[in-house]
């Protein structure tokens, strides 16, 4: 996931939080990433690798990432 500050002001205390459906397990990377502060057009990237059983059905838009920040 790439988080980009597309605004004109800096944003502070950014945290990325992966939200996975049940049955998924992170095997590489972190569930949360603190990005700190981003100035205009700056990017914070978070990567994970997940595993699951073959019996899990993954529908559209079920893996999500939540972002918290302050202006």
Tab-separated table of N, CA and C in Angstrom:
chain	number	residue	atom	x	y	z
A	1	UNK	N	0.842	-1.173	0.000
A	1	UNK	CA	0.000	0.000	0.000
A	1	UNK	C	0.888	1.237	0.000
A	2	UNK	N	0.542	2.199	-0.818
A	2	UNK	CA	1.232	3.491	-0.851
A	2	UNK	C	0.282	4.560	-0.346
A	3	UNK	N	0.723	5.307	0.644
A	3	UNK	CA	-0.037	6.438	1.154
A	3	UNK	C	0.677	7.696	0.675
A	4	UNK	N	-0.036	8.545	-0.069
A	4	UNK	CA	0.541	9.766	-0.637
A	4	UNK	C	-0.196	10.975	-0.095
A	5	UNK	N	0.550	11.983	0.354
A	5	UNK	CA	-0.056	13.238	0.778
A	5	UNK	C	-0.281	14.080	-0.469
A	6	UNK	N	-1.527	14.134	-0.926
A	6	UNK	CA	-1.858	14.908	-2.121
A	6	UNK	C	-2.341	16.319	-1.786
A	7	UNK	N	-2.390	16.629	-0.495
A	7	UNK	CA	-2.821	17.960	-0.079
A	7	UNK	C	-1.680	18.961	-0.133
A	8	UNK	N	-1.976	20.180	0.218
A	8	UNK	CA	-0.975	21.246	0.202
A	8	UNK	C	-0.269	21.426	1.535
A	9	UNK	N	-0.805	20.825	2.604
A	9	UNK	CA	-0.223	20.949	3.934
A	9	UNK	C	0.374	19.617	4.372
A	10	UNK	N	1.343	19.673	5.271
A	10	UNK	CA	1.908	18.457	5.844
A	10	UNK	C	0.862	17.770	6.714
A	11	UNK	N	0.908	16.451	6.757
A	11	UNK	CA	0.067	15.698	7.681
A	11	UNK	C	0.986	14.968	8.656
A	12	UNK	N	0.503	14.799	9.896
A	12	UNK	CA	1.375	14.317	10.973
A	12	UNK	C	0.880	13.003	11.551
A	13	UNK	N	1.826	12.288	12.160
A	13	UNK	CA	1.523	11.074	12.921
A	13	UNK	C	0.733	10.050	12.111
A	14	UNK	N	1.176	9.780	10.897
A	14	UNK	CA	0.478	8.853	10.016
A	14	UNK	C	0.794	7.425	10.430
A	15	UNK	N	-0.254	6.602	10.488
A	15	UNK	CA	-0.088	5.194	10.782
A	15	UNK	C	-0.927	4.387	9.800
A	16	UNK	N	-0.296	3.396	9.148
A	16	UNK	CA	-1.004	2.470	8.259
A	16	UNK	C	-1.318	1.205	9.045
A	17	UNK	N	-2.551	0.720	8.919
A	17	UNK	CA	-2.971	-0.480	9.644
A	17	UNK	C	-3.686	-1.411	8.660
A	18	UNK	N	-3.093	-2.581	8.420
A	18	UNK	CA	-3.710	-3.577	7.538
A	18	UNK	C	-4.888	-4.228	8.245
A	19	UNK	N	-5.999	-4.399	7.528
A	19	UNK	CA	-7.175	-5.087	8.057
A	19	UNK	C	-7.466	-6.273	7.146
A	20	UNK	N	-7.136	-7.467	7.621
A	20	UNK	CA	-7.287	-8.679	6.826
A	20	UNK	C	-8.517	-9.462	7.257
A	21	UNK	N	-9.163	-10.132	6.307
A	21	UNK	CA	-10.289	-10.994	6.672
A	21	UNK	C	-9.801	-12.180	7.512
A	22	UNK	N	-10.700	-12.807	8.249
A	22	UNK	CA	-10.309	-13.975	9.027
A	22	UNK	C	-9.823	-15.066	8.079
A	23	UNK	N	-8.864	-15.831	8.547
A	23	UNK	CA	-8.292	-16.889	7.720
A	23	UNK	C	-7.003	-16.479	7.035
A	24	UNK	N	-6.641	-15.196	7.110
A	24	UNK	CA	-5.404	-14.703	6.513
A	24	UNK	C	-4.379	-14.455	7.607
A	25	UNK	N	-3.121	-14.722	7.301
A	25	UNK	CA	-2.037	-14.533	8.262
A	25	UNK	C	-0.879	-13.817	7.576
A	26	UNK	N	-0.362	-12.775	8.221
A	26	UNK	CA	0.805	-12.063	7.696
A	26	UNK	C	2.036	-12.916	7.964
A	27	UNK	N	2.790	-13.242	6.904
A	27	UNK	CA	4.013	-14.024	7.082
A	27	UNK	C	5.256	-13.178	6.843
A	28	UNK	N	5.085	-11.992	6.282
A	28	UNK	CA	6.195	-11.072	6.079
A	28	UNK	C	5.650	-9.655	6.118
A	29	UNK	N	6.366	-8.760	6.780
A	29	UNK	CA	5.908	-7.379	6.929
A	29	UNK	C	5.172	-7.209	8.249
A	30	UNK	N	4.695	-6.006	8.495
A	30	UNK	CA	4.053	-5.664	9.759
A	30	UNK	C	2.600	-5.273	9.552
A	31	UNK	N	1.756	-5.592	10.525
A	31	UNK	CA	0.340	-5.220	10.465
A	31	UNK	C	0.165	-3.704	10.522
A	32	UNK	N	1.041	-3.025	11.265
A	32	UNK	CA	0.976	-1.563	11.349
A	32	UNK	C	2.331	-0.973	10.971
A	33	UNK	N	2.298	0.227	10.414
A	33	UNK	CA	3.528	0.939	10.084
A	33	UNK	C	3.342	2.401	10.440
A	34	UNK	N	4.251	2.927	11.247
A	34	UNK	CA	4.239	4.345	11.568
A	34	UNK	C	5.028	5.076	10.493
A	35	UNK	N	4.366	5.984	9.806
A	35	UNK	CA	5.004	6.724	8.716
A	35	UNK	C	5.530	8.081	9.169
A	36	UNK	N	5.149	8.517	10.354
A	36	UNK	CA	5.601	9.830	10.818
A	36	UNK	C	4.836	10.943	10.133
A	37	UNK	N	5.557	11.941	9.633
A	37	UNK	CA	4.938	13.100	8.973
A	37	UNK	C	5.237	13.057	7.482
A	38	UNK	N	4.252	13.451	6.676
A	38	UNK	CA	4.444	13.512	5.226
A	38	UNK	C	4.188	14.929	4.732
A	39	UNK	N	5.126	15.465	3.964
A	39	UNK	CA	4.906	16.747	3.305
A	39	UNK	C	4.184	16.494	1.989
A	40	UNK	N	3.802	17.546	1.300
A	40	UNK	CA	3.083	17.436	0.026
A	40	UNK	C	3.820	16.505	-0.930
A	41	UNK	N	3.075	15.573	-1.540
A	41	UNK	CA	3.545	14.596	-2.532
A	41	UNK	C	4.512	13.543	-1.984
A	42	UNK	N	4.754	13.506	-0.691
A	42	UNK	CA	5.602	12.470	-0.113
A	42	UNK	C	4.791	11.177	0.044
A	43	UNK	N	5.475	10.021	-0.070
A	43	UNK	CA	4.821	8.715	-0.065
A	43	UNK	C	5.374	7.851	1.066
A	44	UNK	N	4.495	7.105	1.707
A	44	UNK	CA	4.875	6.090	2.688
A	44	UNK	C	4.364	4.748	2.157
A	45	UNK	N	5.235	3.742	2.110
A	45	UNK	CA	4.877	2.438	1.560
A	45	UNK	C	4.914	1.373	2.645
A	46	UNK	N	3.926	0.516	2.630
A	46	UNK	CA	3.861	-0.629	3.542
A	46	UNK	C	3.572	-1.869	2.708
A	47	UNK	N	4.385	-2.910	2.878
A	47	UNK	CA	4.197	-4.151	2.126
A	47	UNK	C	4.066	-5.318	3.086
A	48	UNK	N	3.144	-6.222	2.767
A	48	UNK	CA	3.004	-7.452	3.531
A	48	UNK	C	2.861	-8.619	2.567
A	49	UNK	N	3.184	-9.805	3.057
A	49	UNK	CA	2.910	-11.053	2.349
A	49	UNK	C	2.003	-11.849	3.267
A	50	UNK	N	0.913	-12.376	2.703
A	50	UNK	CA	-0.044	-13.124	3.506
A	50	UNK	C	-0.166	-14.552	3.001
A	51	UNK	N	-0.633	-15.417	3.886
A	51	UNK	CA	-0.961	-16.779	3.458
A	51	UNK	C	-2.352	-17.101	3.958
A	52	UNK	N	-2.983	-18.067	3.294
A	52	UNK	CA	-4.317	-18.500	3.671
A	52	UNK	C	-4.512	-19.929	3.200
A	53	UNK	N	-5.566	-20.535	3.662
A	53	UNK	CA	-5.920	-21.867	3.197
A	53	UNK	C	-6.608	-21.750	1.845
A	54	UNK	N	-6.513	-22.772	1.026
A	54	UNK	CA	-7.158	-22.734	-0.292
A	54	UNK	C	-8.668	-22.633	-0.191
A	55	UNK	N	-9.231	-23.043	0.933
A	55	UNK	CA	-10.687	-23.036	1.073
A	55	UNK	C	-11.267	-21.642	1.324
A	56	UNK	N	-10.417	-20.650	1.574
A	56	UNK	CA	-10.895	-19.277	1.815
A	56	UNK	C	-11.279	-18.640	0.489
A	57	UNK	N	-12.466	-18.017	0.424
A	57	UNK	CA	-12.897	-17.285	-0.770
A	57	UNK	C	-12.625	-15.804	-0.552
A	58	UNK	N	-11.885	-15.199	-1.458
A	58	UNK	CA	-11.577	-13.771	-1.363
A	58	UNK	C	-12.410	-13.015	-2.387
A	59	UNK	N	-13.395	-12.268	-1.901
A	59	UNK	CA	-14.217	-11.450	-2.784
A	59	UNK	C	-13.571	-10.090	-3.003
A	60	UNK	N	-14.207	-9.272	-3.796
A	60	UNK	CA	-13.683	-7.945	-4.122
A	60	UNK	C	-13.591	-7.073	-2.877
A	61	UNK	N	-12.486	-6.329	-2.760
A	61	UNK	CA	-12.296	-5.314	-1.714
A	61	UNK	C	-12.321	-5.839	-0.285
A	62	UNK	N	-11.900	-7.069	-0.051
A	62	UNK	CA	-11.926	-7.593	1.308
A	62	UNK	C	-10.650	-7.326	2.092
A	63	UNK	N	-9.524	-7.086	1.427
A	63	UNK	CA	-8.303	-6.697	2.125
A	63	UNK	C	-8.255	-5.176	2.118
A	64	UNK	N	-8.153	-4.585	3.296
A	64	UNK	CA	-8.220	-3.127	3.412
A	64	UNK	C	-7.044	-2.605	4.211
A	65	UNK	N	-6.788	-1.325	4.070
A	65	UNK	CA	-5.812	-0.654	4.914
A	65	UNK	C	-6.449	0.610	5.468
A	66	UNK	N	-6.240	0.832	6.750
A	66	UNK	CA	-6.788	2.006	7.417
A	66	UNK	C	-5.627	2.959	7.681
A	67	UNK	N	-5.859	4.247	7.506
A	67	UNK	CA	-4.819	5.248	7.729
A	67	UNK	C	-5.327	6.270	8.747
A	68	UNK	N	-4.484	6.524	9.766
A	68	UNK	CA	-4.783	7.570	10.753
A	68	UNK	C	-3.755	8.676	10.582
A	69	UNK	N	-4.205	9.920	10.732
A	69	UNK	CA	-3.278	11.057	10.631
A	69	UNK	C	-3.865	12.276	11.324
A	70	UNK	N	-3.013	13.273	11.517
A	70	UNK	CA	-3.424	14.564	12.075
A	70	UNK	C	-2.993	15.663	11.133
A	71	UNK	N	-3.784	16.737	11.071
A	71	UNK	CA	-3.387	17.912	10.280
A	71	UNK	C	-2.681	18.896	11.141
